[in-house]
Coordinates of C-alpha atoms and ligand atoms in Angstrom, one line a residue:
Chain A
M1 CA -0.4 -2.8 -38.0
E2 CA 2.8 -4.7 -39.1
F3 CA 3.6 -8.1 -40.6
P4 CA 7.8 -7.7 -41.3
K5 CA 8.0 -9.3 -44.6
D6 CA 12.1 -10.4 -43.6
L7 CA 10.7 -12.6 -41.2
K8 CA 9.5 -16.1 -40.4
Y9 CA 6.0 -16.8 -38.4
S10 CA 4.2 -19.3 -36.9
K11 CA 0.1 -19.9 -36.7
E12 CA 0.5 -19.7 -32.5
H13 CA 1.6 -15.8 -33.7
E14 CA 5.4 -15.9 -32.7
W15 CA 7.8 -14.4 -35.5
V16 CA 11.6 -15.6 -35.8
R17 CA 14.5 -13.7 -36.9
V18 CA 17.3 -15.5 -38.5
E19 CA 21.1 -14.6 -37.6
D20 CA 24.7 -15.9 -38.8
G21 CA 22.4 -18.9 -40.5
D22 CA 21.8 -21.0 -37.4
T23 CA 20.5 -18.0 -34.6
A24 CA 16.8 -17.5 -34.0
I25 CA 15.8 -14.8 -32.2
I26 CA 11.9 -15.2 -30.9
G27 CA 9.3 -12.9 -30.1
I28 CA 5.7 -12.5 -30.7
T29 CA 4.1 -10.5 -33.3
D30 CA 2.1 -7.1 -33.2
F31 CA -1.2 -8.8 -33.6
A32 CA -0.3 -11.5 -31.0
Q33 CA 0.9 -8.3 -28.7
D34 CA -2.5 -6.3 -29.4
E35 CA -5.2 -9.0 -28.9
L36 CA -3.1 -9.7 -25.6
G37 CA -3.5 -6.1 -24.6
D38 CA -0.7 -4.6 -22.1
I39 CA 1.8 -7.5 -20.9
V40 CA 2.4 -7.2 -17.4
F41 CA 5.0 -10.0 -17.2
V42 CA 7.1 -12.6 -19.3
E43 CA 8.4 -16.1 -18.1
A44 CA 11.0 -17.1 -19.9
P45 CA 13.2 -20.3 -19.9
K46 CA 16.7 -21.0 -18.7
V47 CA 20.1 -20.6 -20.8
G48 CA 20.5 -24.1 -22.1
R49 CA 17.1 -25.1 -22.5
D50 CA 16.3 -27.8 -24.9
L51 CA 13.1 -26.9 -26.9
K52 CA 11.5 -28.8 -29.2
A53 CA 9.7 -27.5 -32.3
G54 CA 5.8 -26.3 -31.1
E55 CA 7.0 -27.1 -27.7
S56 CA 5.9 -24.6 -24.8
F57 CA 9.1 -22.4 -23.7
G58 CA 7.3 -19.8 -21.1
V59 CA 4.1 -17.4 -20.9
A60 CA 3.1 -13.9 -21.3
E61 CA 0.9 -12.4 -18.7
S62 CA -1.2 -9.1 -19.9
V63 CA -4.1 -7.8 -18.0
K64 CA -6.6 -9.9 -19.5
T65 CA -5.4 -13.3 -20.0
V66 CA -2.4 -15.4 -19.8
S67 CA -0.9 -17.2 -22.7
D68 CA 1.3 -19.9 -23.5
L69 CA 4.0 -19.3 -25.6
Y70 CA 5.7 -21.3 -27.8
S71 CA 8.9 -22.0 -29.6
P72 CA 8.3 -22.1 -33.4
V73 CA 11.3 -24.1 -34.3
A74 CA 13.7 -26.9 -32.4
G75 CA 16.7 -25.7 -30.5
Q76 CA 18.9 -24.8 -27.7
V77 CA 18.5 -21.2 -26.0
I78 CA 21.5 -19.3 -25.5
E79 CA 20.3 -15.9 -24.6
V80 CA 17.2 -14.1 -23.0
N81 CA 15.8 -10.8 -23.3
P82 CA 17.4 -9.1 -20.1
E83 CA 15.3 -6.4 -19.9
L84 CA 11.8 -8.0 -20.1
E85 CA 12.3 -8.8 -16.6
G86 CA 11.8 -4.9 -16.1
S87 CA 9.7 -3.5 -18.6
P88 CA 7.3 -6.3 -20.1
E89 CA 6.1 -3.2 -22.2
L90 CA 8.7 -3.4 -24.7
V91 CA 6.6 -6.4 -26.0
N92 CA 3.4 -4.1 -26.7
E93 CA 5.5 -1.3 -27.5
S94 CA 8.2 -2.5 -30.0
P95 CA 7.4 -6.4 -30.6
F96 CA 10.1 -7.1 -33.5
D97 CA 13.0 -5.5 -31.6
K98 CA 13.2 -4.3 -28.3
G99 CA 10.6 -6.8 -27.3
W100 CA 12.0 -10.2 -28.4
I101 CA 11.7 -13.0 -25.6
I102 CA 14.7 -15.6 -26.2
K103 CA 17.3 -16.7 -28.3
L104 CA 18.1 -20.1 -30.1
K105 CA 20.7 -21.9 -31.8
M106 CA 18.9 -23.8 -34.1
E107 CA 19.0 -28.1 -34.1
D108 CA 18.3 -27.7 -37.8
P109 CA 17.5 -24.5 -40.0
K110 CA 15.5 -26.7 -42.8
E111 CA 12.3 -26.6 -40.1
L112 CA 12.3 -22.6 -41.3
E113 CA 10.3 -23.6 -44.3
N114 CA 7.4 -24.9 -42.3
L115 CA 6.8 -21.5 -41.1
L116 CA 4.7 -19.2 -42.6
S117 CA 5.7 -16.1 -44.7
A118 CA 4.3 -12.7 -44.0
Q119 CA 1.6 -12.6 -46.5
D120 CA 0.2 -16.1 -45.4
Y121 CA 0.5 -14.8 -41.5
R122 CA -1.2 -11.6 -42.0
N123 CA -4.0 -13.7 -44.0
L124 CA -4.3 -16.0 -41.1
A125 CA -4.2 -12.9 -38.2
Q126 CA -6.6 -10.9 -40.3
K127 CA -9.4 -14.1 -40.9
G128 CA -9.3 -13.1 -36.7
Chain B
M1 CA -33.4 2.1 -12.2
S2 CA -29.8 2.5 -13.3
G3 CA -27.6 4.7 -11.2
Q4 CA -28.2 2.6 -8.1
S5 CA -24.7 3.1 -7.1
Q6 CA -24.8 6.7 -6.9
R7 CA -23.9 7.5 -2.7
G8 CA -24.4 10.8 -0.7
I9 CA -21.6 10.1 1.0
N10 CA -18.6 8.0 -0.3
F11 CA -15.5 8.5 1.9
T12 CA -12.1 8.3 0.7
E13 CA -9.7 6.5 3.2
G14 CA -6.0 6.7 3.3
E15 CA -3.5 4.6 4.8
I16 CA -3.8 3.6 9.0
F17 CA -0.6 4.4 9.5
G18 CA 0.6 7.8 10.6
R19 CA -2.2 8.6 12.2
G20 CA -3.8 8.6 16.0
A21 CA -1.7 9.5 18.8
P22 CA 1.1 7.6 21.1
D23 CA -1.2 7.7 24.5
R24 CA -4.4 6.6 22.1
E25 CA -5.8 2.9 23.0
G26 CA -8.7 0.5 21.8
Y27 CA -9.6 -2.4 23.9
T28 CA -7.4 -3.2 26.7
P29 CA -7.7 -6.8 27.7
P30 CA -8.6 -7.4 31.3
R31 CA -5.7 -9.1 33.1
S32 CA -5.2 -12.6 32.9
G33 CA -4.0 -14.0 36.4
L34 CA -1.0 -16.1 35.1
P35 CA 2.3 -15.1 36.0
A36 CA 3.8 -12.6 33.9
I37 CA 7.0 -13.7 31.3
D38 CA 10.0 -12.0 30.7
P39 CA 10.2 -12.1 26.8
E40 CA 13.9 -11.1 27.0
S41 CA 14.5 -14.6 28.8
A42 CA 11.9 -16.6 27.1
L43 CA 12.6 -16.1 23.3
P44 CA 15.6 -15.8 21.3
A45 CA 17.5 -12.6 21.2
G46 CA 16.7 -12.7 17.0
T47 CA 12.9 -12.7 17.8
L48 CA 12.8 -9.8 19.8
R49 CA 11.7 -6.3 18.7
G50 CA 11.9 -2.9 20.4
Q51 CA 8.9 -0.2 19.7
L52 CA 7.8 -0.5 16.0
E53 CA 8.6 2.9 14.4
G54 CA 5.2 4.6 13.4
F55 CA 3.1 1.7 14.2
P56 CA -0.5 3.4 14.6
S57 CA -2.4 3.6 18.1
L58 CA -5.7 4.2 17.6
S59 CA -8.9 3.9 19.3
E60 CA -11.6 1.3 18.8
P61 CA -14.0 4.0 16.6
E62 CA -11.0 4.6 14.7
V63 CA -10.4 1.3 13.5
T64 CA -14.1 0.4 13.3
R65 CA -14.4 3.2 10.5
H66 CA -11.2 2.5 8.8
Y67 CA -12.1 -1.1 8.1
T68 CA -15.7 -0.2 7.1
R69 CA -15.4 2.9 4.7
M70 CA -12.7 0.6 3.0
S71 CA -16.1 -2.2 3.1
Q72 CA -17.6 0.1 1.2
W73 CA -15.7 0.6 -1.5
N74 CA -16.6 -3.4 -2.2
F75 CA -19.7 -4.9 -3.8
A76 CA -21.9 -7.6 -2.8
V77 CA -24.7 -9.5 -4.1
D78 CA -26.6 -8.2 -0.9
L79 CA -26.4 -4.8 -2.8
N80 CA -27.1 -6.0 -6.2
F81 CA -27.5 -8.0 -9.1
Y82 CA -23.6 -9.5 -9.2
P83 CA -23.7 -11.6 -12.4
L84 CA -20.3 -13.0 -12.6
G85 CA -20.3 -15.4 -14.7
S86 CA -18.5 -19.0 -14.1
C87 CA -19.2 -18.0 -10.4
T88 CA -23.0 -18.6 -9.6
M89 CA -23.1 -15.3 -7.6
K90 CA -26.7 -16.2 -6.0
Y91 CA -28.3 -14.7 -2.7
N92 CA -27.3 -16.0 0.3
P93 CA -30.5 -17.1 2.0
R94 CA -30.5 -16.1 5.6
I95 CA -31.5 -19.2 7.5
N96 CA -28.2 -20.6 6.5
E97 CA -26.1 -18.3 9.0
A98 CA -28.9 -18.7 11.4
V99 CA -28.4 -22.8 11.1
A100 CA -24.7 -22.0 11.3
R101 CA -24.2 -20.2 14.2
I102 CA -26.4 -23.2 16.4
G103 CA -23.9 -23.2 19.7
G104 CA -23.9 -27.2 19.2
F105 CA -22.1 -26.7 16.2
T106 CA -20.2 -23.7 16.6
T107 CA -18.7 -24.5 20.1
L108 CA -17.5 -28.1 18.7
H109 CA -14.0 -28.5 19.4
P110 CA -12.2 -29.8 16.9
M111 CA -10.5 -32.7 19.0
A112 CA -13.6 -33.6 20.7
P113 CA -14.3 -37.3 21.0
Q114 CA -16.4 -38.5 18.6
E115 CA -19.4 -39.4 21.2
Q116 CA -19.8 -35.6 21.6
A117 CA -19.2 -34.6 18.0
Q118 CA -22.3 -36.5 16.7
G119 CA -24.7 -34.2 15.4
T120 CA -21.3 -32.4 13.1
L121 CA -20.3 -36.1 12.1
Q122 CA -24.0 -36.7 10.8
V123 CA -25.0 -33.6 9.2
I124 CA -21.6 -34.7 6.9
D125 CA -22.7 -38.3 6.6
D126 CA -26.5 -36.8 5.1
L127 CA -24.5 -34.3 3.4
E128 CA -22.5 -36.4 1.6
K129 CA -25.4 -39.0 0.7
W130 CA -27.8 -36.0 -0.2
L131 CA -25.0 -34.9 -2.4
C132 CA -24.5 -38.2 -3.4
Q133 CA -28.6 -38.6 -4.8
I134 CA -28.1 -35.0 -6.3
S135 CA -25.1 -35.9 -8.9
G136 CA -26.0 -39.7 -9.2
M137 CA -23.0 -40.9 -7.8
D138 CA -21.7 -43.1 -5.3
A139 CA -19.4 -41.9 -2.5
A140 CA -18.7 -38.6 -1.7
T141 CA -16.1 -36.0 0.6
L142 CA -16.5 -32.7 1.9
Q143 CA -13.0 -32.2 2.9
P144 CA -11.9 -30.0 -0.2
A145 CA -11.9 -26.6 1.0
A146 CA -12.5 -25.0 -3.1
G147 CA -13.3 -26.6 -6.7
A148 CA -9.7 -26.3 -7.4
Q149 CA -9.2 -28.4 -4.7
G150 CA -11.5 -30.9 -5.8
E151 CA -10.4 -31.3 -8.7
L152 CA -6.7 -32.3 -7.5
V153 CA -8.4 -34.8 -4.8
G154 CA -10.4 -35.9 -8.1
L155 CA -7.1 -36.8 -10.7
L156 CA -5.4 -37.8 -7.2
M157 CA -8.0 -40.3 -7.2
I158 CA -7.7 -41.3 -10.8
R159 CA -4.2 -41.8 -11.0
A160 CA -4.7 -43.9 -7.5
A161 CA -7.4 -46.3 -9.6
L162 CA -4.9 -46.2 -12.9
T163 CA -1.7 -47.1 -10.9
A164 CA -3.8 -50.4 -9.7
R165 CA -4.2 -51.0 -13.1
G166 CA -0.3 -51.3 -13.5
N167 CA 0.2 -47.7 -15.4
P168 CA -0.8 -44.5 -14.5
R169 CA -0.9 -42.9 -17.9
K170 CA 0.8 -39.4 -18.8
K171 CA -1.7 -37.2 -19.8
V172 CA -5.2 -35.2 -19.1
L173 CA -7.3 -34.4 -22.4
L174 CA -8.7 -30.9 -21.3
P175 CA -11.2 -28.5 -23.8
D176 CA -10.1 -25.2 -24.9
S177 CA -12.5 -24.1 -22.8
S178 CA -11.6 -25.4 -19.8
H179 CA -11.4 -23.2 -16.3
G180 CA -7.9 -22.0 -15.7
T181 CA -7.7 -24.6 -12.3
N182 CA -8.7 -27.4 -14.9
P183 CA -4.9 -27.5 -16.6
A184 CA -3.0 -26.5 -13.0
S185 CA -4.8 -29.3 -11.2
A186 CA -3.6 -31.8 -13.8
V187 CA -0.3 -30.8 -14.3
Y188 CA 0.2 -30.4 -10.2
C189 CA -1.1 -33.8 -10.2
G190 CA 2.0 -34.8 -12.1
Y191 CA 0.2 -35.2 -15.9
E192 CA 1.0 -33.3 -18.8
A193 CA -2.1 -30.9 -19.7
V194 CA -3.3 -31.8 -23.5
T195 CA -5.6 -28.9 -25.2
L196 CA -8.4 -30.9 -26.5
P197 CA -9.9 -27.8 -29.1
S198 CA -13.5 -26.8 -29.5
G199 CA -16.0 -27.4 -32.1
P200 CA -17.4 -23.9 -33.7
D201 CA -20.1 -24.7 -31.7
G202 CA -18.2 -24.6 -28.5
R203 CA -19.0 -28.2 -27.7
V204 CA -16.5 -31.4 -27.3
D205 CA -15.7 -32.3 -30.6
M206 CA -15.8 -35.8 -31.1
A207 CA -12.9 -35.8 -34.3
Q208 CA -10.9 -34.3 -32.1
L209 CA -10.9 -36.6 -29.2
D210 CA -11.1 -39.8 -31.2
R211 CA -7.8 -38.3 -32.4
L212 CA -5.8 -36.8 -29.0
M213 CA -7.7 -40.0 -26.7
D214 CA -5.3 -42.4 -26.9
D215 CA -4.2 -45.6 -24.2
E216 CA -1.2 -42.3 -22.5
T217 CA -4.4 -40.6 -21.4
A218 CA -5.5 -41.1 -18.0
A219 CA -9.1 -38.9 -17.8
L220 CA -10.8 -36.6 -19.8
M221 CA -11.3 -33.2 -17.6
V222 CA -15.0 -31.6 -19.1
T223 CA -17.3 -29.0 -17.3
N224 CA -20.8 -29.4 -18.0
P225 CA -22.5 -27.6 -19.2
N226 CA -19.5 -26.0 -20.1
T227 CA -18.1 -22.8 -19.5
L228 CA -19.8 -21.3 -22.7
G229 CA -23.0 -21.9 -20.8
I230 CA -23.6 -25.0 -23.6
F231 CA -24.4 -28.4 -22.5
E232 CA -22.0 -30.7 -23.9
S233 CA -25.0 -32.5 -25.7
D234 CA -22.8 -35.7 -26.7
I235 CA -21.4 -36.4 -23.1
I236 CA -22.9 -40.0 -23.2
Q237 CA -20.6 -41.0 -26.2
I238 CA -17.6 -38.7 -24.9
S239 CA -17.9 -41.5 -21.8
K240 CA -18.2 -44.2 -23.6
L241 CA -14.9 -43.1 -25.8
V242 CA -13.0 -42.2 -22.9
H243 CA -13.9 -45.5 -20.9
D244 CA -13.3 -47.7 -24.0
R245 CA -10.0 -46.6 -24.4
G246 CA -9.2 -46.9 -20.4
G247 CA -9.7 -43.4 -19.1
F248 CA -12.1 -42.0 -16.4
I249 CA -14.3 -39.4 -17.3
Y250 CA -13.5 -36.3 -14.5
C251 CA -16.6 -33.5 -14.7
D252 CA -15.9 -30.3 -13.3
G253 CA -19.3 -29.6 -11.8
A254 CA -18.9 -26.0 -11.2
N255 CA -21.8 -25.3 -13.5
L256 CA -24.4 -27.8 -11.6
N257 CA -26.7 -25.2 -10.9
A258 CA -28.0 -25.2 -15.1
F259 CA -29.1 -28.7 -14.0
L260 CA -29.8 -28.8 -10.4
G261 CA -32.8 -31.8 -10.1
K262 CA -32.6 -32.2 -13.5
A263 CA -29.8 -34.1 -14.5
R264 CA -26.8 -36.3 -13.0
F265 CA -23.4 -36.7 -13.3
G266 CA -23.4 -40.1 -12.4
D267 CA -26.5 -41.1 -15.2
M268 CA -23.6 -39.1 -18.1
G269 CA -21.0 -41.4 -17.3
V270 CA -19.3 -39.1 -15.2
D271 CA -16.6 -41.3 -12.9
V272 CA -15.5 -38.2 -10.9
A273 CA -16.7 -34.5 -10.0
H274 CA -16.6 -32.0 -8.0
V275 CA -19.5 -29.8 -7.1
N276 CA -18.7 -26.1 -5.3
L277 CA -21.1 -25.4 -2.5
H278 CA -20.0 -22.0 -2.3
K279 CA -21.5 -21.4 -6.2
T280 CA -24.9 -24.4 -6.4
F281 CA -25.3 -24.2 -2.7
S282 CA -26.1 -20.6 -1.9
T283 CA -22.9 -20.8 0.9
P284 CA -20.9 -17.2 0.6
H285 CA -18.1 -16.8 -1.7
G286 CA -15.0 -15.0 -0.4
G287 CA -15.2 -11.8 2.6
G288 CA -12.3 -13.9 3.7
G289 CA -14.3 -16.6 4.7
P290 CA -13.6 -20.7 2.9
G291 CA -15.4 -22.1 -0.1
S292 CA -16.0 -25.8 -0.5
G293 CA -15.7 -28.2 -3.5
P294 CA -17.0 -31.8 -2.3
V295 CA -16.3 -34.7 -4.7
V296 CA -18.1 -37.2 -5.8
V297 CA -17.3 -41.0 -7.5
K298 CA -18.8 -43.9 -8.6
Q299 CA -18.0 -47.3 -6.5
E300 CA -14.7 -47.8 -8.2
L301 CA -12.9 -44.6 -6.9
A302 CA -14.8 -45.1 -3.4
P303 CA -11.4 -46.9 -1.6
Y304 CA -9.5 -44.1 -2.3
L305 CA -11.3 -41.1 -1.2
P306 CA -9.7 -38.8 1.3
F307 CA -9.6 -40.8 4.9
P308 CA -10.8 -39.8 7.5
V309 CA -14.5 -41.3 6.1
V310 CA -17.5 -40.7 8.0
A311 CA -19.6 -43.8 8.8
Q312 CA -22.6 -45.4 10.5
G313 CA -22.4 -48.0 13.2
D314 CA -25.1 -50.5 13.4
D315 CA -26.0 -49.1 16.6
G316 CA -26.5 -45.5 14.6
A317 CA -23.5 -43.8 16.1
Y318 CA -21.6 -42.2 13.7
S319 CA -17.7 -42.5 13.8
L320 CA -14.6 -41.1 11.9
E321 CA -12.8 -44.3 9.6
Y322 CA -9.1 -44.0 9.9
D323 CA -8.8 -47.5 8.4
R324 CA -8.1 -46.9 4.3
P325 CA -5.2 -48.2 3.2
Q326 CA -5.6 -47.2 -0.8
S327 CA -6.5 -43.6 0.2
V328 CA -5.2 -40.7 -1.1
G329 CA -4.5 -39.0 1.8
R330 CA -6.2 -36.3 3.9
A331 CA -7.3 -33.2 2.1
H332 CA -7.9 -31.1 4.9
G333 CA -7.5 -30.4 8.8
F334 CA -10.7 -32.3 10.7
F335 CA -13.6 -32.1 8.9
G336 CA -13.4 -29.5 6.3
N337 CA -14.8 -26.3 6.2
T338 CA -18.0 -27.1 8.4
G339 CA -19.4 -23.8 8.7
V340 CA -19.7 -23.7 5.1
L341 CA -21.1 -27.8 4.6
L342 CA -23.8 -26.4 7.6
R343 CA -25.0 -23.5 4.9
A344 CA -25.4 -26.0 2.2
A345 CA -26.8 -28.7 4.4
A346 CA -29.6 -25.7 5.6
Y347 CA -30.3 -24.5 2.0
I348 CA -30.6 -28.4 0.0
L349 CA -33.1 -29.0 3.3
S350 CA -34.8 -25.9 3.1
M351 CA -35.4 -26.2 -1.0
G352 CA -36.1 -29.6 -1.0
P353 CA -35.9 -31.6 -4.3
Q354 CA -38.2 -29.5 -6.0
G355 CA -37.1 -26.1 -4.9
L356 CA -34.1 -27.5 -6.2
A357 CA -35.3 -28.4 -9.8
Q358 CA -37.1 -25.0 -9.6
V359 CA -33.6 -23.2 -9.1
A360 CA -32.1 -24.8 -12.5
E361 CA -34.7 -23.8 -14.5
A362 CA -35.0 -20.5 -13.4
A363 CA -31.3 -19.9 -13.5
V364 CA -31.8 -21.4 -17.3
V365 CA -34.6 -19.7 -18.2
N366 CA -33.3 -16.1 -16.8
A367 CA -30.3 -16.5 -18.7
N368 CA -31.9 -17.1 -22.0
Y369 CA -34.4 -13.9 -21.5
I370 CA -31.0 -11.9 -20.3
R371 CA -29.7 -13.8 -24.4
A372 CA -32.9 -12.3 -25.5
R373 CA -33.4 -8.8 -24.6
L374 CA -29.3 -8.0 -25.8
G375 CA -29.0 -9.9 -28.8
D376 CA -29.9 -7.1 -31.2
H377 CA -27.4 -5.1 -29.1
Y378 CA -24.5 -7.1 -28.5
H379 CA -22.6 -9.7 -30.8
I380 CA -23.7 -13.6 -29.4
P381 CA -21.0 -15.7 -30.8
Y382 CA -22.5 -19.1 -30.2
P383 CA -26.2 -19.6 -31.5
G384 CA -29.1 -21.7 -30.0
R385 CA -30.2 -21.5 -26.7
C386 CA -27.6 -21.0 -23.7
M387 CA -28.3 -22.8 -20.3
H388 CA -27.9 -21.0 -16.9
E389 CA -24.9 -18.5 -18.2
L390 CA -24.0 -16.9 -21.5
V391 CA -21.6 -15.5 -23.6
I392 CA -22.0 -11.9 -25.5
T393 CA -18.5 -10.1 -27.4
D394 CA -17.6 -6.5 -28.0
K395 CA -17.5 -7.5 -31.5
L396 CA -20.5 -4.5 -32.4
Q397 CA -18.8 -2.0 -30.2
S398 CA -15.1 -2.3 -30.9
E399 CA -15.8 -0.8 -34.0
Y400 CA -16.2 2.0 -32.5
G401 CA -13.1 2.0 -30.3
V402 CA -15.2 0.4 -27.1
S403 CA -13.6 -3.1 -25.7
T404 CA -15.1 -5.5 -23.3
L405 CA -12.9 -3.3 -20.6
D406 CA -14.9 -0.2 -21.1
I407 CA -18.5 -1.8 -21.1
A408 CA -17.4 -3.6 -17.7
K409 CA -16.4 -0.5 -16.3
A410 CA -19.9 1.7 -17.4
L411 CA -21.9 -1.4 -15.2
I412 CA -19.8 -0.3 -12.5
D413 CA -21.1 3.8 -12.9
R414 CA -24.7 1.6 -13.2
G415 CA -24.5 0.2 -9.9
F416 CA -24.1 -3.8 -11.2
H417 CA -20.8 -5.4 -10.6
P418 CA -19.7 -6.6 -14.2
P419 CA -19.7 -9.9 -15.8
T420 CA -16.4 -12.2 -16.2
I421 CA -14.7 -10.8 -18.6
Y422 CA -12.4 -11.8 -21.0
F423 CA -12.9 -15.5 -20.7
P424 CA -13.4 -18.3 -22.0
T425 CA -10.0 -17.1 -23.7
I426 CA -11.4 -18.9 -26.8
T427 CA -14.1 -16.3 -27.6
R428 CA -13.0 -12.7 -28.0
G429 CA -14.0 -10.0 -26.0
A430 CA -16.0 -12.7 -24.0
M431 CA -18.8 -11.6 -21.7
M432 CA -19.8 -14.0 -19.3
I433 CA -23.0 -13.2 -18.0
E434 CA -24.5 -15.2 -15.2
P435 CA -27.3 -14.0 -13.9
T436 CA -28.6 -16.7 -11.4
E437 CA -32.5 -18.1 -9.9
T438 CA -32.5 -15.3 -7.6
E439 CA -33.2 -12.1 -9.5
S440 CA -36.1 -10.7 -10.1
L441 CA -38.0 -9.9 -13.9
E442 CA -37.1 -6.2 -12.4
T443 CA -33.7 -6.8 -12.1
L444 CA -33.2 -8.3 -15.2
D445 CA -34.6 -5.7 -17.1
S446 CA -33.1 -3.0 -15.1
F447 CA -29.3 -5.1 -15.9
C448 CA -30.5 -5.7 -19.8
E449 CA -31.2 -1.5 -19.8
A450 CA -28.1 -0.4 -18.7
M451 CA -26.7 -2.6 -21.0
I452 CA -28.7 -1.8 -23.9
E453 CA -27.3 1.8 -22.9
I454 CA -24.3 1.2 -22.6
A455 CA -24.4 -0.2 -26.2
D456 CA -25.9 2.9 -27.9
L457 CA -23.5 5.3 -26.0
A458 CA -20.6 3.2 -27.4
K459 CA -21.9 4.6 -30.8
A460 CA -23.0 7.9 -29.9
D461 CA -20.4 8.9 -27.7
P462 CA -18.2 6.3 -27.2
E463 CA -15.3 8.6 -24.9
S464 CA -18.3 8.3 -22.4
I465 CA -18.1 4.7 -22.1
K466 CA -13.9 4.8 -22.5
A467 CA -13.5 7.0 -18.9
A468 CA -16.0 5.0 -16.9
P469 CA -16.3 4.4 -13.6
V470 CA -16.6 8.1 -13.1
T471 CA -19.1 7.7 -9.6
T472 CA -16.6 5.4 -7.8
V473 CA -13.9 6.2 -5.0
R474 CA -11.4 6.1 -7.5
T475 CA -12.1 5.9 -11.3
R476 CA -10.1 3.8 -14.2
L477 CA -7.2 2.6 -12.4
D478 CA -4.1 2.2 -14.3
E479 CA -4.0 -1.7 -14.3
A480 CA -0.8 -2.7 -16.8
T481 CA 1.4 -0.6 -13.7
A482 CA -0.1 -1.9 -10.9
A483 CA 1.0 -5.1 -12.1
R484 CA 4.0 -4.4 -13.9
R485 CA 5.7 -2.3 -11.2
P486 CA 3.3 -3.1 -8.0
Q487 CA 4.0 -1.3 -4.7
L488 CA 2.6 -3.8 -1.8
R489 CA 4.3 -2.5 0.8
C490 CA 2.9 -0.1 3.3
S491 CA 5.0 3.0 4.3
L492 CA 5.5 1.3 7.7
C493 CA 7.9 -1.2 6.3
G494 CA 9.9 1.1 4.2
Ligands
LIG1 C1 -15.7 -23.7 -14.3 C2 -15.1 -23.5 -13.0 N1 -14.6 -24.9 -12.5 C3 -13.3 -24.8 -11.4 C4 -13.1 -23.1 -10.3 C5 -12.8 -23.6 -9.4 O1 -13.2 -23.2 -8.1 P1 -12.8 -22.7 -6.4 O2 -12.8 -21.1 -7.3 O3 -13.9 -22.9 -5.9 O4 -11.3 -23.5 -6.8 C6 -14.6 -22.6 -11.3 C7 -14.5 -21.3 -10.0 O5 -14.2 -19.9 -10.6 C8 -14.8 -22.3 -12.3 O6 -15.6 -21.6 -12.7

């Protein structure tokens, strides 16, 4: 199971990758996709929506269950992964890369400091 | 005893389109004697269609066999044990069917004048009273067509009562173990669904409740016993805390089978609850047939019940009261799903008060029996005795790569319907087993033996479990592709 070091993590099993200082790319972790099983549908928000930190922005539906997605940071949705509508399996196959879910223009990049490091998140996930 | 699903004659069956022959016919209705109407002059052009290319012309036996063959791919409680947790798949006694088919009920037109509907109105009135007695509540509506609709009706009544007090409030609290319909109903009713984390023993955590129950929270929606099969033993304190802060207690009564005739919502401080006739009161689930989710309330909420309400006058005659200015409105056409109400009424009368209490006893003993027999073979996440259902997990089997889904499929090969799987979602790899009271010791034993055999094979020959089912018409289905790229159209529709 992968826990890339260059990412930040939330307790709700999302990851954040920062680009250009204030753009946050958000997806769910390898651990999360493995727990959910085969993902069959990802409901993402509309571009332009403002999200608070911790706010639910969509759902991931798998053959087993339906799970809410929470935004680790506050910001405005500037892009939604267009591939997921036709190929939700990308979240299973490539959770940290092709399976990204949304991009946010962050309100306050300092919020990233509240998130977990790869090591802390690995400990959380492995505690079960 | 396992291996009951093997059949000598297993029909495969394809689409019905493209079969038959153009001149083949089934039943031809007799001429009506009414003048013929030319569709082209009677209907707008856009609504007319010529020949439907490829529409099958079949004889009656061909049609009958098509659907009967497909029905044999299905499973029913009339075939074998159906331990689907949370669904209370008890046997449906045939006496209920006989009662529901009595001509005076089946031939009643829904628009018949009330004087001609006295029998049906009396059954509704009686059943309301019996459900109130059983649940310790003051008034009832039998209109909701299922548990989920009962939840919505109940929450609408809470909203109406709070609005009358001056503030409908914004949130509804829901334990994280609650059934998915609970948060859905809360949101549908305009509330924000706030999750209440359960304590380590699977029950409501009083400290979390104390933290989250604020003056913007309209209600706590609690299930008792909860979906883990555990009795919420703090229910009195829970109700008191919520009431002290101006909120209501909604109890999801889908699990009433566990304490039928033993304990009552009304004595637990519950303000409104729904019960599922298609679970606790032995009316059939599905088969396309309707359900019924009556709602019972305390006096304070009675003015908000859906209208019309059945009332009995001084002369003994029943009538429908429409003048209910505070009512949340109608929840169903006419009298609700009357055929289901009749079956439930027949069940209550045939069981009697003592019989109903024995239902709860046997349902709880059966679940604990399975728990005791499987405890050495499966991981049981919550310690202590359970109520009418138990939750086990695939933790021990997952070491050999065998999952809850594999175990469920392997049960099919052994002639059993799988338990509810991956629910409640707070328990990893959950299997929720609800035997109900209607099963014999032999059936429970044969199920336990099948489960133990699966656990042994999971270790000795995991591939055999991962390949299941192998005795069915279709073997393991690709559920992910079916959901990702569904093909829902028949060949005829292109
Ligand atoms: C605990 C619980 N609540 C509510 C419901 C919803 O009831 P219905 O399916 O009749 O809408 C169910 C159904 O399975 C349930 O198990």
